[in-house]
Amino acid sequence: MPSRREVLASGAALLGTVGLAGCSAPEETTTEGGSGRNGQADANAAVAAEWNTMRARVRDAVALGRAGAPDAGGALAQSVFARFENAGGEYGAHEMLEGTDSEAYEGFESALGALRSEGLSAGDLQRASDAADTATGHLADAQGALLSEGTAQAYDLQALAATVQNTAFLLETDNPDAAATVAEDAQARFEDGLGSAFESADSDTFDSFEGSLENLVSNAGSGNSESAMANADLAVETAVAGSYSLADDEHAAGAGHVALFGAMGWDAAALASLGGPSLGVAHAATLTTYRARVADAAWLVAAGEREQAATVVTDVFAHFEGARAHDGLESAAADAYEGFESGLEALQTAIEEGEDIAEPLATVDENLVAGIEALTGEAAPVLAAAFFRARVADARERYRRDKGDAAASIAQDLFARFEEDELGFHEAVEETSEDLYDAFEEEHLAGLIDAFEAGDDEAVRTHDEGIHSTLLEYATTAAETPVVSAGEAAIVTARGFDAAVLDTLGNDDRAQAIAQRVFEHFEGDPGGYHEALEHADAETYEAFEAAIGAVSQAAENGEPVYPPTKTFGGEAVASAYAVVEAAGGPQREVALGIAEDAFARFESARVHELLEEADRNAYETFEASLEGLVEALDGGGDVASAAESFANATQYAQFALVDASEDVPLDLDLAGAPSGGHSEESSSGGHNSNLSGGPNVVEGVPEDADHVVDMTAAAFEPEELTVESGDTVAWTFVGGEPHSVSAYEEKIPDDAEYWASGGFDSEEAAREGWTNGEGAVQSGQSYVHTFETTGEHGYVCIPHEAVGMVGTIVVE
């Protein structure tokens, strides 16, 4: 089946036959709603356009459910709610909806909750579809109240175009039945409301849209994917053209048109999340090997082998210049990229000139850490675990050579890094399992330091093995096989180079033993790495095994070990890419195609010129952010962050198009965007004086809190927390609207006293109190409670109950 990018060209050719490319703009008139300076659309149109993006994303959630990914759909619905809750300011989507139509506001939030909890999570796609209809209907009602009839109809047509776009990505992800259902739903929505107005405004474009939509339904139902995709693209383009004819102001239509591009960006991000780990995980695994190799250079310097240390640094630089991680790091974190390269140069100079290497060594590592964080996001702690295991192995090798102090220093450094939560490692382990956290930090890492210092061989062996097994268990618990395998690739690479160091230091026997141990470790299928590589790429798998065999053979024959180790390191890095790419599947390529399509469409779109003329900065920011999303999808960067940046740039463009840049919501954090809005506080900062907390709501987070639960816009993180009797838990505000922490009376132990923010003695009182503005936890505040009664304690955020903001505390 041809890619969507190939089909796009045929769709554009079809567009030319209906004469849309040069359709003229309607005359500007003063609108009944959403009009402002010189009769043009004002900030109301920009906010209504943002609601259109939300309408599109709600439909996306259902489409993901139909594609067999209900969990991803539910996560998307949660993301929509979180963005909505954080959209503060006078012209933010949240406050504007509440102020425009309070019933629509309440209905939208409730329907979003039902979409996730009663629909997608319950596996009831019909319920999910009904909830999406309700949620988007409420937004459409608010648009009708805020805008002129023509502009509201234009936004309806653009929202329909976003739904039609879903059929294309469903077809490309091999979900023809789901595509057919979505296409039929789009046709039914069109026939129910927009037909007559569209036909009156532009009959030729109407005929083309209606025909392409009918053909899309027929093609999707019969499995003719190529024709279906061509008709989907034609339907989208004709719908957009029709929206300009319907709208009372072309700039208002342009704001909605830009929102449609924003929806495409979110589509790409949603699809990328289905395709396994980002390629950035493999890039970050490569950077993790560099962390271990520059540490080896420091080891060689300490042993008086400066010449070989300089060679190691030179080779790291050379490998990076030709590595796939090179462009990935440069795209994801330009500062880290430059800092890493300049740090390597400084490190090499210091080694060669006999100077102290501590400062350049720290610079290299700091920038590698920053790069790993930018490239991997949530996977970063798993790669941190791999680095820790590699460094613990280094420490034990130092200990074997009667360097107990050096070994203890390495372990102490790791303990400090863990306490500083480098790459989110400390928090991730603690959230994954309290038992693993205690075993790793308190039992084994602290114990290893003591064992090194005491020269206790048996304790060193016990804690060394305990750290490796505990961190491997953490990785396999916290991440899927491809991410764990990327971490394992970094570990075996590091251990291979350890063998080369020991060979340089004259210990051939130990070098051979390490090579053999690497082979045995791989054959043991740690975290599924062996099997994943064998299935992903048989050629790389065989080259990997042959390369580690060559390292062992060189050590056995008394030959230099470093040259075959470089070959093995290359194969090990390649193994990380092989496994990650095999897990990505076609979805990531489709996601990239959607983002590239968005860029191509924008370049030839009517709104391109409108935006460039309206606000050059907004235009350049929009293009750069869209290009950043394409690069993240193509180069393995942080797709979620890139999508968020593009969404913000889209919102900025919407306001710029209607000459309302100064009204951009205060909570829109975007470089180059003007400060705007008229609210004295955003949803992420400040207190609402009409709300009160209670006796256990305090400023900040108490130092004596044993555990902290973050309250994001629509979730408690972690959702479930295990504590011990007598432990104090602090729930701290992170984002969104004010929250409550209120126990479910029927979901706490029978002998437990009722607990809630606000100090209420019953659930009924807590709910009534919230209605009266009591029990609120706002920005900068925490609710604190000490648990004495063992058992499960279920609780809820009352204002966000509809969207599933619930949690559980297990007291042992």
JSON list of C-alpha atoms in Angstrom, two decimals, residues 621-794:
[
{"chain": "A", "resi": 621, "resn": "THR", "atom": "CA", "xyz": [7.59, 30.00, 15.60]},
{"chain": "A", "resi": 622, "resn": "PHE", "atom": "CA", "xyz": [4.85, 27.82, 14.12]},
{"chain": "A", "resi": 623, "resn": "GLU", "atom": "CA", "xyz": [7.07, 26.57, 11.28]},
{"chain": "A", "resi": 624, "resn": "ALA", "atom": "CA", "xyz": [10.05, 25.95, 13.56]},
{"chain": "A", "resi": 625, "resn": "SER", "atom": "CA", "xyz": [7.94, 24.02, 16.06]},
{"chain": "A", "resi": 626, "resn": "LEU", "atom": "CA", "xyz": [6.38, 21.90, 13.35]},
{"chain": "A", "resi": 627, "resn": "GLU", "atom": "CA", "xyz": [9.82, 21.21, 11.94]},
{"chain": "A", "resi": 628, "resn": "GLY", "atom": "CA", "xyz": [10.93, 20.29, 15.47]},
{"chain": "A", "resi": 629, "resn": "LEU", "atom": "CA", "xyz": [8.14, 17.73, 15.70]},
{"chain": "A", "resi": 630, "resn": "VAL", "atom": "CA", "xyz": [9.18, 16.21, 12.37]},
{"chain": "A", "resi": 631, "resn": "GLU", "atom": "CA", "xyz": [12.79, 16.02, 13.56]},
{"chain": "A", "resi": 632, "resn": "ALA", "atom": "CA", "xyz": [11.78, 14.42, 16.87]},
{"chain": "A", "resi": 633, "resn": "LEU", "atom": "CA", "xyz": [9.80, 11.74, 15.04]},
{"chain": "A", "resi": 634, "resn": "ASP", "atom": "CA", "xyz": [12.55, 11.16, 12.50]},
{"chain": "A", "resi": 635, "resn": "GLY", "atom": "CA", "xyz": [15.57, 11.44, 14.77]},
{"chain": "A", "resi": 636, "resn": "GLY", "atom": "CA", "xyz": [14.30, 9.83, 17.95]},
{"chain": "A", "resi": 637, "resn": "GLY", "atom": "CA", "xyz": [13.85, 12.93, 20.05]},
{"chain": "A", "resi": 638, "resn": "ASP", "atom": "CA", "xyz": [11.28, 13.55, 22.78]},
{"chain": "A", "resi": 639, "resn": "VAL", "atom": "CA", "xyz": [8.09, 13.42, 20.72]},
{"chain": "A", "resi": 640, "resn": "ALA", "atom": "CA", "xyz": [5.80, 14.32, 23.60]},
{"chain": "A", "resi": 641, "resn": "SER", "atom": "CA", "xyz": [7.69, 17.53, 24.34]},
{"chain": "A", "resi": 642, "resn": "ALA", "atom": "CA", "xyz": [7.92, 18.41, 20.65]},
{"chain": "A", "resi": 643, "resn": "ALA", "atom": "CA", "xyz": [4.17, 17.89, 20.25]},
{"chain": "A", "resi": 644, "resn": "GLU", "atom": "CA", "xyz": [3.49, 20.10, 23.25]},
{"chain": "A", "resi": 645, "resn": "SER", "atom": "CA", "xyz": [5.72, 22.83, 21.82]},
{"chain": "A", "resi": 646, "resn": "PHE", "atom": "CA", "xyz": [3.96, 22.63, 18.48]},
{"chain": "A", "resi": 647, "resn": "ALA", "atom": "CA", "xyz": [0.57, 22.81, 20.21]},
{"chain": "A", "resi": 648, "resn": "ASN", "atom": "CA", "xyz": [1.66, 25.98, 22.00]},
{"chain": "A", "resi": 649, "resn": "ALA", "atom": "CA", "xyz": [2.98, 27.47, 18.76]},
{"chain": "A", "resi": 650, "resn": "THR", "atom": "CA", "xyz": [-0.34, 26.63, 17.13]},
{"chain": "A", "resi": 651, "resn": "GLN", "atom": "CA", "xyz": [-2.23, 28.43, 19.86]},
{"chain": "A", "resi": 652, "resn": "TYR", "atom": "CA", "xyz": [0.02, 31.46, 19.49]},
{"chain": "A", "resi": 653, "resn": "ALA", "atom": "CA", "xyz": [-0.66, 31.45, 15.74]},
{"chain": "A", "resi": 654, "resn": "GLN", "atom": "CA", "xyz": [-4.42, 31.29, 16.33]},
{"chain": "A", "resi": 655, "resn": "PHE", "atom": "CA", "xyz": [-4.33, 34.49, 18.36]},
{"chain": "A", "resi": 656, "resn": "ALA", "atom": "CA", "xyz": [-1.94, 36.18, 15.96]},
{"chain": "A", "resi": 657, "resn": "LEU", "atom": "CA", "xyz": [-4.22, 35.51, 13.00]},
{"chain": "A", "resi": 658, "resn": "VAL", "atom": "CA", "xyz": [-7.08, 37.42, 14.59]},
{"chain": "A", "resi": 659, "resn": "ASP", "atom": "CA", "xyz": [-4.84, 40.30, 15.68]},
{"chain": "A", "resi": 660, "resn": "ALA", "atom": "CA", "xyz": [-5.05, 39.33, 19.34]},
{"chain": "A", "resi": 661, "resn": "SER", "atom": "CA", "xyz": [-1.48, 38.33, 20.21]},
{"chain": "A", "resi": 662, "resn": "GLU", "atom": "CA", "xyz": [-1.67, 40.36, 23.41]},
{"chain": "A", "resi": 663, "resn": "ASP", "atom": "CA", "xyz": [-4.51, 38.09, 24.56]},
{"chain": "A", "resi": 664, "resn": "VAL", "atom": "CA", "xyz": [-2.50, 34.86, 24.40]},
{"chain": "A", "resi": 665, "resn": "PRO", "atom": "CA", "xyz": [-3.27, 33.06, 27.69]},
{"chain": "A", "resi": 666, "resn": "LEU", "atom": "CA", "xyz": [-0.83, 33.70, 30.51]},
{"chain": "A", "resi": 667, "resn": "ASP", "atom": "CA", "xyz": [-0.11, 30.02, 30.99]},
{"chain": "A", "resi": 668, "resn": "LEU", "atom": "CA", "xyz": [1.15, 29.68, 27.41]},
{"chain": "A", "resi": 669, "resn": "ASP", "atom": "CA", "xyz": [4.90, 29.26, 27.97]},
{"chain": "A", "resi": 670, "resn": "LEU", "atom": "CA", "xyz": [6.38, 29.87, 24.53]},
{"chain": "A", "resi": 671, "resn": "ALA", "atom": "CA", "xyz": [9.61, 31.56, 23.53]},
{"chain": "A", "resi": 672, "resn": "GLY", "atom": "CA", "xyz": [8.83, 34.59, 21.40]},
{"chain": "A", "resi": 673, "resn": "ALA", "atom": "CA", "xyz": [5.17, 34.75, 22.36]},
{"chain": "A", "resi": 674, "resn": "PRO", "atom": "CA", "xyz": [4.02, 38.03, 23.90]},
{"chain": "A", "resi": 675, "resn": "SER", "atom": "CA", "xyz": [2.78, 38.21, 27.44]},
{"chain": "A", "resi": 676, "resn": "GLY", "atom": "CA", "xyz": [-0.96, 38.42, 27.34]},
{"chain": "A", "resi": 677, "resn": "GLY", "atom": "CA", "xyz": [-4.21, 37.69, 29.09]},
{"chain": "A", "resi": 678, "resn": "HIS", "atom": "CA", "xyz": [-5.93, 39.74, 31.70]},
{"chain": "A", "resi": 679, "resn": "SER", "atom": "CA", "xyz": [-6.15, 37.36, 34.62]},
{"chain": "A", "resi": 680, "resn": "GLU", "atom": "CA", "xyz": [-4.01, 38.17, 37.61]},
{"chain": "A", "resi": 681, "resn": "GLU", "atom": "CA", "xyz": [-3.20, 34.51, 38.06]},
{"chain": "A", "resi": 682, "resn": "SER", "atom": "CA", "xyz": [-2.89, 31.46, 35.88]},
{"chain": "A", "resi": 683, "resn": "SER", "atom": "CA", "xyz": [-4.07, 27.99, 36.72]},
{"chain": "A", "resi": 684, "resn": "SER", "atom": "CA", "xyz": [-0.55, 26.99, 37.62]},
{"chain": "A", "resi": 685, "resn": "GLY", "atom": "CA", "xyz": [0.13, 29.69, 40.16]},
{"chain": "A", "resi": 686, "resn": "GLY", "atom": "CA", "xyz": [-1.56, 31.78, 42.85]},
{"chain": "A", "resi": 687, "resn": "HIS", "atom": "CA", "xyz": [-4.50, 31.11, 45.14]},
{"chain": "A", "resi": 688, "resn": "ASN", "atom": "CA", "xyz": [-8.19, 31.63, 44.60]},
{"chain": "A", "resi": 689, "resn": "SER", "atom": "CA", "xyz": [-9.29, 33.68, 47.57]},
{"chain": "A", "resi": 690, "resn": "ASN", "atom": "CA", "xyz": [-12.79, 32.21, 47.36]},
{"chain": "A", "resi": 691, "resn": "LEU", "atom": "CA", "xyz": [-11.44, 28.77, 48.30]},
{"chain": "A", "resi": 692, "resn": "SER", "atom": "CA", "xyz": [-10.06, 27.60, 51.63]},
{"chain": "A", "resi": 693, "resn": "GLY", "atom": "CA", "xyz": [-8.01, 24.59, 52.62]},
{"chain": "A", "resi": 694, "resn": "GLY", "atom": "CA", "xyz": [-8.38, 23.38, 56.15]},
{"chain": "A", "resi": 695, "resn": "PRO", "atom": "CA", "xyz": [-6.37, 22.34, 59.19]},
{"chain": "A", "resi": 696, "resn": "ASN", "atom": "CA", "xyz": [-4.18, 19.92, 57.27]},
{"chain": "A", "resi": 697, "resn": "VAL", "atom": "CA", "xyz": [-3.57, 22.02, 54.15]},
{"chain": "A", "resi": 698, "resn": "VAL", "atom": "CA", "xyz": [-0.19, 23.72, 54.43]},
{"chain": "A", "resi": 699, "resn": "GLU", "atom": "CA", "xyz": [2.13, 25.82, 52.31]},
{"chain": "A", "resi": 700, "resn": "GLY", "atom": "CA", "xyz": [4.88, 23.82, 50.62]},
{"chain": "A", "resi": 701, "resn": "VAL", "atom": "CA", "xyz": [5.76, 20.21, 51.44]},
{"chain": "A", "resi": 702, "resn": "PRO", "atom": "CA", "xyz": [6.70, 19.42, 55.05]},
{"chain": "A", "resi": 703, "resn": "GLU", "atom": "CA", "xyz": [10.24, 18.15, 55.50]},
{"chain": "A", "resi": 704, "resn": "ASP", "atom": "CA", "xyz": [9.04, 15.34, 57.74]},
{"chain": "A", "resi": 705, "resn": "ALA", "atom": "CA", "xyz": [6.70, 13.87, 55.11]},
{"chain": "A", "resi": 706, "resn": "ASP", "atom": "CA", "xyz": [7.60, 10.24, 54.47]},
{"chain": "A", "resi": 707, "resn": "HIS", "atom": "CA", "xyz": [5.94, 10.13, 51.05]},
{"chain": "A", "resi": 708, "resn": "VAL", "atom": "CA", "xyz": [4.77, 12.68, 48.48]},
{"chain": "A", "resi": 709, "resn": "VAL", "atom": "CA", "xyz": [1.92, 12.25, 45.99]},
{"chain": "A", "resi": 710, "resn": "ASP", "atom": "CA", "xyz": [1.81, 14.74, 43.11]},
{"chain": "A", "resi": 711, "resn": "MET", "atom": "CA", "xyz": [-1.59, 16.12, 42.11]},
{"chain": "A", "resi": 712, "resn": "THR", "atom": "CA", "xyz": [-1.43, 16.85, 38.39]},
{"chain": "A", "resi": 713, "resn": "ALA", "atom": "CA", "xyz": [-4.29, 18.33, 36.38]},
{"chain": "A", "resi": 714, "resn": "ALA", "atom": "CA", "xyz": [-6.29, 15.11, 36.45]},
{"chain": "A", "resi": 715, "resn": "ALA", "atom": "CA", "xyz": [-4.36, 12.40, 38.30]},
{"chain": "A", "resi": 716, "resn": "PHE", "atom": "CA", "xyz": [-2.66, 11.42, 41.54]},
{"chain": "A", "resi": 717, "resn": "GLU", "atom": "CA", "xyz": [0.92, 10.29, 40.86]},
{"chain": "A", "resi": 718, "resn": "PRO", "atom": "CA", "xyz": [1.49, 7.62, 41.97]},
{"chain": "A", "resi": 719, "resn": "GLU", "atom": "CA", "xyz": [-2.10, 6.45, 41.81]},
{"chain": "A", "resi": 720, "resn": "GLU", "atom": "CA", "xyz": [-1.35, 3.70, 44.33]},
{"chain": "A", "resi": 721, "resn": "LEU", "atom": "CA", "xyz": [1.16, 4.08, 47.17]},
{"chain": "A", "resi": 722, "resn": "THR", "atom": "CA", "xyz": [2.20, 1.57, 49.82]},
{"chain": "A", "resi": 723, "resn": "VAL", "atom": "CA", "xyz": [3.22, 2.98, 53.22]},
{"chain": "A", "resi": 724, "resn": "GLU", "atom": "CA", "xyz": [3.80, 1.74, 56.74]},
{"chain": "A", "resi": 725, "resn": "SER", "atom": "CA", "xyz": [1.60, 2.47, 59.72]},
{"chain": "A", "resi": 726, "resn": "GLY", "atom": "CA", "xyz": [2.69, 5.78, 61.21]},
{"chain": "A", "resi": 727, "resn": "ASP", "atom": "CA", "xyz": [3.93, 7.20, 57.89]},
{"chain": "A", "resi": 728, "resn": "THR", "atom": "CA", "xyz": [2.96, 10.72, 56.85]},
{"chain": "A", "resi": 729, "resn": "VAL", "atom": "CA", "xyz": [1.86, 11.39, 53.26]},
{"chain": "A", "resi": 730, "resn": "ALA", "atom": "CA", "xyz": [1.79, 14.84, 51.65]},
{"chain": "A", "resi": 731, "resn": "TRP", "atom": "CA", "xyz": [-0.33, 15.42, 48.55]},
{"chain": "A", "resi": 732, "resn": "THR", "atom": "CA", "xyz": [1.17, 18.39, 46.74]},
{"chain": "A", "resi": 733, "resn": "PHE", "atom": "CA", "xyz": [-0.35, 20.53, 43.99]},
{"chain": "A", "resi": 734, "resn": "VAL", "atom": "CA", "xyz": [1.46, 20.19, 40.66]},
{"chain": "A", "resi": 735, "resn": "GLY", "atom": "CA", "xyz": [-0.99, 21.57, 38.10]},
{"chain": "A", "resi": 736, "resn": "GLY", "atom": "CA", "xyz": [-4.52, 22.25, 36.97]},
{"chain": "A", "resi": 737, "resn": "GLU", "atom": "CA", "xyz": [-7.42, 23.62, 38.94]},
{"chain": "A", "resi": 738, "resn": "PRO", "atom": "CA", "xyz": [-7.56, 23.33, 42.76]},
{"chain": "A", "resi": 739, "resn": "HIS", "atom": "CA", "xyz": [-7.93, 19.77, 44.06]},
{"chain": "A", "resi": 740, "resn": "SER", "atom": "CA", "xyz": [-9.37, 17.98, 47.04]},
{"chain": "A", "resi": 741, "resn": "VAL", "atom": "CA", "xyz": [-8.07, 14.83, 48.75]},
{"chain": "A", "resi": 742, "resn": "SER", "atom": "CA", "xyz": [-11.16, 13.08, 50.12]},
{"chain": "A", "resi": 743, "resn": "ALA", "atom": "CA", "xyz": [-11.42, 9.52, 51.36]},
{"chain": "A", "resi": 744, "resn": "TYR", "atom": "CA", "xyz": [-14.20, 7.29, 50.06]},
{"chain": "A", "resi": 745, "resn": "GLU", "atom": "CA", "xyz": [-16.05, 6.40, 53.24]},
{"chain": "A", "resi": 746, "resn": "GLU", "atom": "CA", "xyz": [-16.82, 2.89, 52.01]},
{"chain": "A", "resi": 747, "resn": "LYS", "atom": "CA", "xyz": [-13.25, 2.30, 50.80]},
{"chain": "A", "resi": 748, "resn": "ILE", "atom": "CA", "xyz": [-11.28, 2.79, 54.01]},
{"chain": "A", "resi": 749, "resn": "PRO", "atom": "CA", "xyz": [-10.86, 0.22, 56.82]},
{"chain": "A", "resi": 750, "resn": "ASP", "atom": "CA", "xyz": [-13.84, -0.06, 59.16]},
{"chain": "A", "resi": 751, "resn": "ASP", "atom": "CA", "xyz": [-11.82, 1.05, 62.19]},
{"chain": "A", "resi": 752, "resn": "ALA", "atom": "CA", "xyz": [-10.16, 4.00, 60.45]},
{"chain": "A", "resi": 753, "resn": "GLU", "atom": "CA", "xyz": [-11.17, 7.58, 61.12]},
{"chain": "A", "resi": 754, "resn": "TYR", "atom": "CA", "xyz": [-12.42, 9.46, 58.09]},
{"chain": "A", "resi": 755, "resn": "TRP", "atom": "CA", "xyz": [-9.81, 11.74, 56.50]},
{"chain": "A", "resi": 756, "resn": "ALA", "atom": "CA", "xyz": [-9.96, 14.51, 53.93]},
{"chain": "A", "resi": 757, "resn": "SER", "atom": "CA", "xyz": [-8.51, 17.89, 53.08]},
{"chain": "A", "resi": 758, "resn": "GLY", "atom": "CA", "xyz": [-10.61, 20.37, 55.01]},
{"chain": "A", "resi": 759, "resn": "GLY", "atom": "CA", "xyz": [-10.69, 18.21, 58.14]},
{"chain": "A", "resi": 760, "resn": "PHE", "atom": "CA", "xyz": [-14.19, 16.80, 57.51]},
{"chain": "A", "resi": 761, "resn": "ASP", "atom": "CA", "xyz": [-15.49, 13.86, 59.50]},
{"chain": "A", "resi": 762, "resn": "SER", "atom": "CA", "xyz": [-17.50, 12.21, 56.70]},
{"chain": "A", "resi": 763, "resn": "GLU", "atom": "CA", "xyz": [-17.59, 11.91, 52.93]},
{"chain": "A", "resi": 764, "resn": "GLU", "atom": "CA", "xyz": [-20.93, 13.71, 52.83]},
{"chain": "A", "resi": 765, "resn": "ALA", "atom": "CA", "xyz": [-19.44, 16.62, 54.76]},
{"chain": "A", "resi": 766, "resn": "ALA", "atom": "CA", "xyz": [-16.40, 16.68, 52.46]},
{"chain": "A", "resi": 767, "resn": "ARG", "atom": "CA", "xyz": [-18.57, 16.84, 49.36]},
{"chain": "A", "resi": 768, "resn": "GLU", "atom": "CA", "xyz": [-20.78, 19.54, 50.84]},
{"chain": "A", "resi": 769, "resn": "GLY", "atom": "CA", "xyz": [-17.67, 21.39, 51.98]},
{"chain": "A", "resi": 770, "resn": "TRP", "atom": "CA", "xyz": [-16.23, 21.36, 48.49]},
{"chain": "A", "resi": 771, "resn": "THR", "atom": "CA", "xyz": [-19.46, 22.83, 47.17]},
{"chain": "A", "resi": 772, "resn": "ASN", "atom": "CA", "xyz": [-18.92, 25.65, 49.65]},
{"chain": "A", "resi": 773, "resn": "GLY", "atom": "CA", "xyz": [-15.28, 26.17, 48.60]},
{"chain": "A", "resi": 774, "resn": "GLU", "atom": "CA", "xyz": [-13.69, 24.29, 51.49]},
{"chain": "A", "resi": 775, "resn": "GLY", "atom": "CA", "xyz": [-11.00, 21.60, 51.47]},
{"chain": "A", "resi": 776, "resn": "ALA", "atom": "CA", "xyz": [-9.13, 22.97, 48.45]},
{"chain": "A", "resi": 777, "resn": "VAL", "atom": "CA", "xyz": [-5.44, 22.32, 47.81]},
{"chain": "A", "resi": 778, "resn": "GLN", "atom": "CA", "xyz": [-4.06, 25.06, 45.56]},
{"chain": "A", "resi": 779, "resn": "SER", "atom": "CA", "xyz": [-0.77, 26.01, 43.95]},
{"chain": "A", "resi": 780, "resn": "GLY", "atom": "CA", "xyz": [2.12, 25.82, 46.39]},
{"chain": "A", "resi": 781, "resn": "GLN", "atom": "CA", "xyz": [0.10, 23.88, 48.96]},
{"chain": "A", "resi": 782, "resn": "SER", "atom": "CA", "xyz": [-0.05, 20.32, 50.27]},
{"chain": "A", "resi": 783, "resn": "TYR", "atom": "CA", "xyz": [-2.58, 18.26, 52.20]},
{"chain": "A", "resi": 784, "resn": "VAL", "atom": "CA", "xyz": [-0.90, 16.19, 54.92]},
{"chain": "A", "resi": 785, "resn": "HIS", "atom": "CA", "xyz": [-2.20, 13.08, 56.66]},
{"chain": "A", "resi": 786, "resn": "THR", "atom": "CA", "xyz": [-0.57, 10.46, 58.90]},
{"chain": "A", "resi": 787, "resn": "PHE", "atom": "CA", "xyz": [-1.87, 6.90, 58.49]},
{"chain": "A", "resi": 788, "resn": "GLU", "atom": "CA", "xyz": [-2.28, 4.67, 61.54]},
{"chain": "A", "resi": 789, "resn": "THR", "atom": "CA", "xyz": [-4.82, 2.06, 60.44]},
{"chain": "A", "resi": 790, "resn": "THR", "atom": "CA", "xyz": [-3.59, -0.74, 58.19]},
{"chain": "A", "resi": 791, "resn": "GLY", "atom": "CA", "xyz": [-5.46, -1.74, 55.06]},
{"chain": "A", "resi": 792, "resn": "GLU", "atom": "CA", "xyz": [-6.49, -0.09, 51.80]},
{"chain": "A", "resi": 793, "resn": "HIS", "atom": "CA", "xyz": [-7.66, 3.53, 51.80]},
{"chain": "A", "resi": 794, "resn": "GLY", "atom": "CA", "xyz": [-9.43, 4.65, 48.62]}
]
